[in-house]
């Protein structure tokens, strides 16, 4: 015990912790006292055995360190690239946030234009709504003498239906065109409100474009399509209704969705290349989205509703479908307009800062 207490601690410590390379190996060997090498041959042989085995452990550890270094460098390069991408995106969003926090001062013309736009939209909605409700409620105004309010409200739905059937007999195409135009206008308005726009801040031109497509194309084409579908399947068997639904949701839906996209694109004055790219990108998602709604609705269309009344039922369901259709059709064009407006604002803000 006295001999062990007299030996320094650095000699008793394991050589693996003090020897990390060839240079340190020689220095550690020289630092051994002479007395210990003479007095204990077995200890010298143990030290020599451990020293001889050291190069093998050093090689393994060096290879391990090199592999860890390569992994660290690769991870570091990947982290650096990811950090650059994050800095670029953060810089872009930071500029946008800075523009929002420090807007370019205006002279109040933007607020006045927004107020005028709201006033026009409110006048359109309230005017057409008042006109429609008045026409529906005053269908029997020639016979109101002596009628009570209850009698007016009671007979208004029935007599409006009779008037609609008379219109279908006298001019069916025009009647269906008017209904489709109204439905497509209201459907686009609902789509804009669903996207987050306030009630009276909708895009009038977008709503009118959708209404024009519904009036000029959907009403007339649907009138002739349902007649063609009846001529294509002139049977009364049980499989006729599923066959009509399948034909409707493949051939007719593909044709009508394409017509709607192309015509709206030309009404927005877009290039044919942009129209084709948008149609190509949204054709299949839009077609499959219709399969979640229309097969169930068309079981009633082709199984219950008569031919002349089908478009009215379909237009009632179209209030939901036009919301989806209009959203698919306008989201990319509105994204381009939004990016252009951001670029214009950034250019104007940079010019104002330079001045």
Tab-separated table of C-alpha atoms in Angstrom:
chain	number	residue	atom	x	y	z
A	1	UNK	CA	0.000	0.000	0.000
A	2	UNK	CA	2.879	2.349	0.729
A	3	UNK	CA	4.325	1.663	-2.715
A	4	UNK	CA	0.959	2.338	-4.365
A	5	UNK	CA	0.595	5.587	-2.451
A	6	UNK	CA	3.985	6.701	-3.617
A	7	UNK	CA	3.218	6.180	-7.310
A	8	UNK	CA	1.857	9.337	-9.005
A	9	UNK	CA	-1.721	9.319	-10.149
A	10	UNK	CA	-0.900	9.867	-13.836
A	11	UNK	CA	0.947	6.531	-13.867
A	12	UNK	CA	-1.990	4.645	-12.343
A	13	UNK	CA	-4.481	6.180	-14.755
A	14	UNK	CA	-5.344	4.025	-17.822
A	15	UNK	CA	-3.068	4.693	-20.773
A	16	UNK	CA	-6.059	4.859	-23.136
A	17	UNK	CA	-7.097	8.248	-21.800
A	18	UNK	CA	-3.666	9.856	-21.929
A	19	UNK	CA	-2.477	8.331	-25.207
A	20	UNK	CA	-4.281	9.649	-28.268
A	21	UNK	CA	-1.546	9.397	-30.887
A	22	UNK	CA	2.023	8.387	-31.588
A	23	UNK	CA	3.578	11.578	-30.200
A	24	UNK	CA	1.747	11.355	-26.921
A	25	UNK	CA	2.646	7.699	-26.756
A	26	UNK	CA	6.395	8.422	-26.693
A	27	UNK	CA	6.056	11.241	-24.195
A	28	UNK	CA	4.033	9.087	-21.866
A	29	UNK	CA	6.564	6.263	-22.073
A	30	UNK	CA	9.489	8.594	-21.268
A	31	UNK	CA	7.699	9.987	-18.248
A	32	UNK	CA	7.793	6.609	-16.447
A	33	UNK	CA	10.240	6.624	-13.489
A	34	UNK	CA	13.256	4.290	-13.744
A	35	UNK	CA	12.625	2.656	-10.391
A	36	UNK	CA	9.252	1.347	-11.485
A	37	UNK	CA	10.748	-0.198	-14.631
A	38	UNK	CA	13.441	-2.028	-12.698
A	39	UNK	CA	11.502	-3.098	-9.638
A	40	UNK	CA	8.467	-4.603	-11.388
A	41	UNK	CA	9.218	-6.527	-14.638
A	42	UNK	CA	5.683	-7.857	-14.879
A	43	UNK	CA	4.368	-4.324	-14.774
A	44	UNK	CA	6.777	-3.365	-17.579
A	45	UNK	CA	5.562	-6.277	-19.704
A	46	UNK	CA	1.947	-5.272	-19.140
A	47	UNK	CA	2.739	-1.710	-20.135
A	48	UNK	CA	4.604	-2.933	-23.217
A	49	UNK	CA	1.668	-5.140	-24.165
A	50	UNK	CA	-0.771	-2.266	-23.796
A	51	UNK	CA	1.524	0.037	-25.770
A	52	UNK	CA	1.839	-2.488	-28.590
A	53	UNK	CA	-1.927	-2.799	-28.853
A	54	UNK	CA	-2.421	0.987	-28.924
A	55	UNK	CA	-1.893	1.599	-32.713
A	56	UNK	CA	-4.751	-0.758	-33.589
A	57	UNK	CA	-7.191	1.082	-31.307
A	58	UNK	CA	-5.970	4.420	-32.588
A	59	UNK	CA	-6.653	3.434	-36.206
A	60	UNK	CA	-10.202	2.314	-35.380
A	61	UNK	CA	-10.873	5.449	-33.425
A	62	UNK	CA	-9.468	7.648	-36.190
A	63	UNK	CA	-11.694	5.979	-38.803
A	64	UNK	CA	-14.660	6.449	-36.519
A	65	UNK	CA	-13.737	10.093	-36.020
A	66	UNK	CA	-13.387	10.608	-39.783
A	67	UNK	CA	-16.812	9.058	-40.398
A	68	UNK	CA	-18.330	11.228	-37.726
A	69	UNK	CA	-16.631	14.248	-39.250
A	70	UNK	CA	-18.016	13.445	-42.709
A	71	UNK	CA	-21.491	12.948	-41.241
A	72	UNK	CA	-21.191	16.211	-39.367
A	73	UNK	CA	-20.047	18.035	-42.498
A	74	UNK	CA	-22.921	16.554	-44.545
A	75	UNK	CA	-25.426	17.429	-41.874
A	76	UNK	CA	-23.897	20.853	-41.593
A	77	UNK	CA	-24.138	21.433	-45.355
A	78	UNK	CA	-27.759	20.253	-45.387
A	79	UNK	CA	-28.545	22.466	-42.425
A	80	UNK	CA	-26.833	25.337	-44.199
A	81	UNK	CA	-28.903	24.837	-47.350
A	82	UNK	CA	-32.080	24.547	-45.322
A	83	UNK	CA	-31.107	27.650	-43.382
A	84	UNK	CA	-30.547	29.558	-46.635
A	85	UNK	CA	-33.979	28.515	-47.913
A	86	UNK	CA	-35.601	29.512	-44.651
A	87	UNK	CA	-33.774	32.852	-44.685
A	88	UNK	CA	-34.911	33.477	-48.254
A	89	UNK	CA	-38.550	32.677	-47.462
A	90	UNK	CA	-38.375	34.632	-44.211
A	91	UNK	CA	-36.884	37.549	-46.082
A	92	UNK	CA	-39.698	37.517	-48.624
A	93	UNK	CA	-42.390	37.310	-45.973
A	94	UNK	CA	-40.513	39.864	-43.909
A	95	UNK	CA	-40.651	42.342	-46.762
A	96	UNK	CA	-44.373	41.735	-47.115
A	97	UNK	CA	-44.902	42.232	-43.390
A	98	UNK	CA	-42.795	45.378	-43.502
A	99	UNK	CA	-44.914	46.700	-46.336
A	100	UNK	CA	-48.036	45.947	-44.325
A	101	UNK	CA	-46.611	47.637	-41.228
A	102	UNK	CA	-45.297	50.620	-43.190
A	103	UNK	CA	-47.798	51.127	-45.979
A	104	UNK	CA	-47.333	53.707	-48.615
A	105	UNK	CA	-49.340	56.763	-47.625
A	106	UNK	CA	-52.254	57.538	-49.860
A	107	UNK	CA	-54.498	60.489	-50.311
A	108	UNK	CA	-57.700	58.632	-49.359
A	109	UNK	CA	-58.614	57.680	-52.925
A	110	UNK	CA	-58.292	53.971	-52.111
A	111	UNK	CA	-60.745	54.266	-49.227
A	112	UNK	CA	-63.181	56.205	-51.349
A	113	UNK	CA	-62.961	53.629	-54.152
A	114	UNK	CA	-63.626	50.847	-51.660
A	115	UNK	CA	-66.629	52.703	-50.284
A	116	UNK	CA	-68.005	53.273	-53.787
A	117	UNK	CA	-67.478	49.618	-54.650
A	118	UNK	CA	-69.334	48.509	-51.531
A	119	UNK	CA	-72.168	50.873	-52.308
A	120	UNK	CA	-72.496	49.560	-55.866
A	121	UNK	CA	-72.403	45.940	-54.705
A	122	UNK	CA	-74.991	46.606	-52.030
A	123	UNK	CA	-77.231	48.316	-54.575
A	124	UNK	CA	-76.904	45.338	-56.941
A	125	UNK	CA	-77.691	42.749	-54.260
A	126	UNK	CA	-80.518	44.666	-52.655
A	127	UNK	CA	-81.967	45.766	-56.005
A	128	UNK	CA	-82.093	42.312	-57.560
A	129	UNK	CA	-83.219	40.737	-54.297
A	130	UNK	CA	-86.057	43.217	-53.927
A	131	UNK	CA	-87.066	42.766	-57.568
A	132	UNK	CA	-87.123	38.970	-57.301
A	133	UNK	CA	-89.104	38.888	-54.065
A	134	UNK	CA	-91.561	41.448	-55.402
A	135	UNK	CA	-92.152	39.454	-58.604
A	136	UNK	CA	-92.694	36.250	-56.652
A	137	UNK	CA	-95.108	37.772	-54.174
A	138	UNK	CA	-97.084	39.852	-56.680
A	139	UNK	CA	-97.809	37.024	-59.086
A	140	UNK	CA	-101.532	37.397	-58.282
A	141	UNK	CA	-101.710	41.168	-57.954
A	142	UNK	CA	-104.525	41.313	-60.521
A	143	UNK	CA	-106.682	39.203	-58.189
A	144	UNK	CA	-105.749	40.734	-54.862
A	145	UNK	CA	-109.019	42.571	-54.371
A	146	UNK	CA	-110.560	41.235	-51.187
A	147	UNK	CA	-107.636	38.881	-50.453
A	148	UNK	CA	-106.003	38.677	-47.064
A	149	UNK	CA	-102.248	38.495	-46.514
A	150	UNK	CA	-102.580	34.825	-45.661
A	151	UNK	CA	-104.269	34.119	-49.004
A	152	UNK	CA	-101.573	36.036	-50.885
A	153	UNK	CA	-98.780	34.022	-49.252
A	154	UNK	CA	-100.700	30.772	-49.611
A	155	UNK	CA	-101.313	30.931	-53.360
A	156	UNK	CA	-98.035	32.609	-54.395
A	157	UNK	CA	-95.909	29.389	-54.580
A	158	UNK	CA	-98.542	27.464	-56.530
A	159	UNK	CA	-99.194	30.237	-59.044
A	160	UNK	CA	-95.461	30.879	-59.521
A	161	UNK	CA	-95.017	27.227	-60.392
A	162	UNK	CA	-97.858	27.435	-62.908
A	163	UNK	CA	-96.238	30.521	-64.458
A	164	UNK	CA	-92.908	28.670	-64.714
A	165	UNK	CA	-94.537	25.732	-66.497
A	166	UNK	CA	-96.199	28.119	-68.940
A	167	UNK	CA	-92.825	29.705	-69.655
A	168	UNK	CA	-91.347	26.260	-70.321
A	169	UNK	CA	-94.086	25.598	-72.864
A	170	UNK	CA	-93.823	28.926	-74.675
A	171	UNK	CA	-90.011	29.404	-74.638
A	172	UNK	CA	-88.198	26.603	-72.767
A	173	UNK	CA	-84.656	27.550	-73.795
A	174	UNK	CA	-84.957	31.179	-72.670
A	175	UNK	CA	-86.554	30.198	-69.359
A	176	UNK	CA	-83.743	27.761	-68.606
A	177	UNK	CA	-81.120	30.287	-69.663
A	178	UNK	CA	-82.491	32.845	-67.199
A	179	UNK	CA	-82.560	30.341	-64.354
A	180	UNK	CA	-79.000	29.164	-65.041
A	181	UNK	CA	-77.726	32.736	-65.303
A	182	UNK	CA	-79.207	33.662	-61.930
A	183	UNK	CA	-77.947	30.469	-60.282
A	184	UNK	CA	-74.402	30.854	-61.598
A	185	UNK	CA	-74.261	34.494	-60.468
A	186	UNK	CA	-75.472	33.653	-56.970
A	187	UNK	CA	-73.191	30.620	-56.831
A	188	UNK	CA	-70.115	32.713	-57.607
A	189	UNK	CA	-71.160	35.273	-55.005
A	190	UNK	CA	-71.453	32.478	-52.432
A	191	UNK	CA	-68.019	31.200	-53.476
A	192	UNK	CA	-66.452	34.616	-52.902
A	193	UNK	CA	-68.111	34.965	-49.503
A	194	UNK	CA	-66.949	31.459	-48.631
A	195	UNK	CA	-63.376	32.466	-49.526
A	196	UNK	CA	-63.543	35.140	-46.834
A	197	UNK	CA	-64.704	38.253	-48.644
A	198	UNK	CA	-67.277	40.423	-46.856
A	199	UNK	CA	-70.852	40.334	-48.062
A	200	UNK	CA	-70.680	43.512	-50.148
A	201	UNK	CA	-67.000	43.395	-51.199
A	202	UNK	CA	-67.303	40.742	-53.898
A	203	UNK	CA	-65.741	41.000	-57.326
A	204	UNK	CA	-68.535	42.200	-59.613
A	205	UNK	CA	-66.728	41.336	-62.830
A	206	UNK	CA	-66.088	37.788	-61.641
A	207	UNK	CA	-69.732	37.331	-60.646
A	208	UNK	CA	-70.960	38.728	-63.970
A	209	UNK	CA	-68.612	36.455	-65.912
A	210	UNK	CA	-69.972	33.417	-64.138
A	211	UNK	CA	-73.532	34.615	-64.744
A	212	UNK	CA	-72.849	35.156	-68.444
A	213	UNK	CA	-71.484	31.625	-68.802
A	214	UNK	CA	-74.524	30.232	-67.010
A	215	UNK	CA	-76.958	32.269	-69.082
A	216	UNK	CA	-75.458	31.822	-72.530
A	217	UNK	CA	-74.122	28.278	-72.285
A	218	UNK	CA	-75.318	26.216	-69.342
A	219	UNK	CA	-79.052	26.776	-69.756
A	220	UNK	CA	-79.161	26.186	-73.479
A	221	UNK	CA	-76.659	23.311	-73.590
A	222	UNK	CA	-78.323	21.545	-70.668
A	223	UNK	CA	-81.714	21.790	-72.384
A	224	UNK	CA	-80.427	19.963	-75.448
A	225	UNK	CA	-78.248	17.585	-73.423
A	226	UNK	CA	-81.145	16.158	-71.414
A	227	UNK	CA	-83.099	15.582	-74.590
A	228	UNK	CA	-80.085	13.852	-76.153
A	229	UNK	CA	-79.650	11.707	-73.042
A	230	UNK	CA	-83.268	10.542	-73.278
A	231	UNK	CA	-82.771	9.645	-76.930
A	232	UNK	CA	-79.535	7.821	-76.093
A	233	UNK	CA	-81.191	5.625	-73.458
A	234	UNK	CA	-84.807	5.103	-74.634
A	235	UNK	CA	-85.520	2.306	-72.188
A	236	UNK	CA	-87.418	1.815	-68.944
A	237	UNK	CA	-85.270	-0.914	-67.429
A	238	UNK	CA	-83.690	-0.721	-63.997
A	239	UNK	CA	-80.192	-0.114	-65.364
A	240	UNK	CA	-81.137	3.019	-67.319
A	241	UNK	CA	-80.839	5.419	-64.369
A	242	UNK	CA	-77.339	4.205	-63.315
A	243	UNK	CA	-76.252	4.301	-66.972
A	244	UNK	CA	-77.458	7.901	-67.331
A	245	UNK	CA	-75.693	8.901	-64.129
A	246	UNK	CA	-72.453	7.277	-65.310
A	247	UNK	CA	-72.675	8.969	-68.703
A	248	UNK	CA	-73.451	12.302	-67.064
A	249	UNK	CA	-70.508	12.112	-64.670
A	250	UNK	CA	-67.984	11.133	-67.318
A	251	UNK	CA	-68.754	12.513	-70.760
A	252	UNK	CA	-71.027	15.458	-69.958
A	253	UNK	CA	-69.156	16.611	-66.840
A	254	UNK	CA	-65.841	16.533	-68.674
A	255	UNK	CA	-67.260	18.556	-71.576
A	256	UNK	CA	-69.041	21.128	-69.418
A	257	UNK	CA	-66.155	21.660	-66.990
A	258	UNK	CA	-63.827	22.249	-69.931
A	259	UNK	CA	-66.240	24.696	-71.543
A	260	UNK	CA	-66.643	26.588	-68.284
A	261	UNK	CA	-62.893	26.912	-67.742
A	262	UNK	CA	-62.084	27.916	-71.306
A	263	UNK	CA	-64.855	30.505	-71.628
A	264	UNK	CA	-64.087	32.074	-68.247
A	265	UNK	CA	-60.421	32.238	-69.192
A	266	UNK	CA	-61.193	34.091	-72.411
A	267	UNK	CA	-63.542	36.435	-70.550
A	268	UNK	CA	-60.662	37.208	-68.186
A	269	UNK	CA	-58.552	38.002	-71.280
A	270	UNK	CA	-55.992	35.335	-70.453
A	271	UNK	CA	-53.666	33.717	-72.933
A	272	UNK	CA	-54.565	30.318	-74.401
A	273	UNK	CA	-51.431	28.814	-72.830
A	274	UNK	CA	-52.501	29.839	-69.333
A	275	UNK	CA	-56.034	28.592	-69.938
A	276	UNK	CA	-54.774	25.239	-71.164
A	277	UNK	CA	-52.353	24.846	-68.244
A	278	UNK	CA	-55.042	25.636	-65.687
A	279	UNK	CA	-57.487	23.277	-67.363
A	280	UNK	CA	-54.870	20.539	-67.456
A	281	UNK	CA	-54.037	21.018	-63.775
A	282	UNK	CA	-57.632	21.109	-62.496
A	283	UNK	CA	-59.440	18.796	-64.920
A	284	UNK	CA	-59.089	15.539	-63.008
A	285	UNK	CA	-59.434	16.970	-59.449
A	286	UNK	CA	-62.577	18.829	-60.465
A	287	UNK	CA	-64.065	15.786	-62.183
A	288	UNK	CA	-63.467	13.580	-59.152
A	289	UNK	CA	-64.788	16.282	-56.825
A	290	UNK	CA	-68.083	16.144	-58.710
A	291	UNK	CA	-68.348	12.437	-57.986
A	292	UNK	CA	-68.812	13.253	-54.309
A	293	UNK	CA	-71.992	15.229	-54.996
A	294	UNK	CA	-73.629	14.593	-58.337
A	295	UNK	CA	-74.199	10.801	-58.414
A	296	UNK	CA	-76.561	11.076	-55.449
A	297	UNK	CA	-78.328	14.125	-56.876
A	298	UNK	CA	-78.679	12.553	-60.326
A	299	UNK	CA	-80.409	9.503	-58.935
A	300	UNK	CA	-83.275	11.928	-58.369
A	301	UNK	CA	-82.623	13.785	-61.624
A	302	UNK	CA	-82.951	10.748	-63.871
A	303	UNK	CA	-85.167	8.623	-61.659
A	304	UNK	CA	-87.853	11.014	-60.400
A	305	UNK	CA	-87.825	14.436	-62.105
A	306	UNK	CA	-89.433	14.792	-65.576
A	307	UNK	CA	-87.286	15.899	-68.485
A	308	UNK	CA	-88.545	19.484	-68.696
A	309	UNK	CA	-88.150	20.044	-64.959
A	310	UNK	CA	-84.679	18.546	-64.620
A	311	UNK	CA	-82.720	21.719	-65.161
A	312	UNK	CA	-84.556	23.494	-62.338
A	313	UNK	CA	-83.653	20.684	-59.926
A	314	UNK	CA	-80.086	20.597	-61.217
A	315	UNK	CA	-79.765	24.370	-60.828
A	316	UNK	CA	-80.845	24.085	-57.199
A	317	UNK	CA	-77.960	21.673	-56.627
A	318	UNK	CA	-75.743	23.927	-58.774
A	319	UNK	CA	-75.803	26.531	-55.998
A	320	UNK	CA	-73.429	24.183	-54.163
A	321	UNK	CA	-71.528	22.997	-57.225
A	322	UNK	CA	-70.921	26.444	-58.723
A	323	UNK	CA	-69.265	27.414	-55.444
A	324	UNK	CA	-66.733	24.614	-56.002
A	325	UNK	CA	-66.476	25.195	-59.746
A	326	UNK	CA	-65.907	28.925	-59.424
A	327	UNK	CA	-63.315	28.441	-56.705
A	328	UNK	CA	-61.328	26.002	-58.861
A	329	UNK	CA	-61.586	28.279	-61.870
A	330	UNK	CA	-60.572	31.568	-60.254
A	331	UNK	CA	-58.048	30.675	-57.567
A	332	UNK	CA	-54.984	30.597	-59.859
A	333	UNK	CA	-55.907	33.729	-61.768
A	334	UNK	CA	-56.551	35.578	-58.524
A	335	UNK	CA	-53.221	34.342	-57.176
A	336	UNK	CA	-51.476	35.845	-60.202
A	337	UNK	CA	-53.327	39.125	-59.733
A	338	UNK	CA	-52.387	39.157	-56.042
A	339	UNK	CA	-48.709	38.574	-56.825
A	340	UNK	CA	-48.776	41.336	-59.424
A	341	UNK	CA	-50.332	43.738	-56.915
A	342	UNK	CA	-47.679	42.837	-54.327
A	343	UNK	CA	-44.941	43.512	-56.856
A	344	UNK	CA	-46.514	46.836	-57.777
A	345	UNK	CA	-46.775	47.816	-54.104
A	346	UNK	CA	-43.174	46.812	-53.442
A	347	UNK	CA	-41.996	48.826	-56.462
A	348	UNK	CA	-43.983	51.875	-55.373
A	349	UNK	CA	-42.716	51.584	-51.793
A	350	UNK	CA	-39.098	51.263	-52.962
A	351	UNK	CA	-39.511	54.307	-55.214
A	352	UNK	CA	-40.999	56.315	-52.354
A	353	UNK	CA	-38.114	55.331	-50.041
A	354	UNK	CA	-35.571	56.331	-52.696
A	355	UNK	CA	-37.225	59.732	-53.007
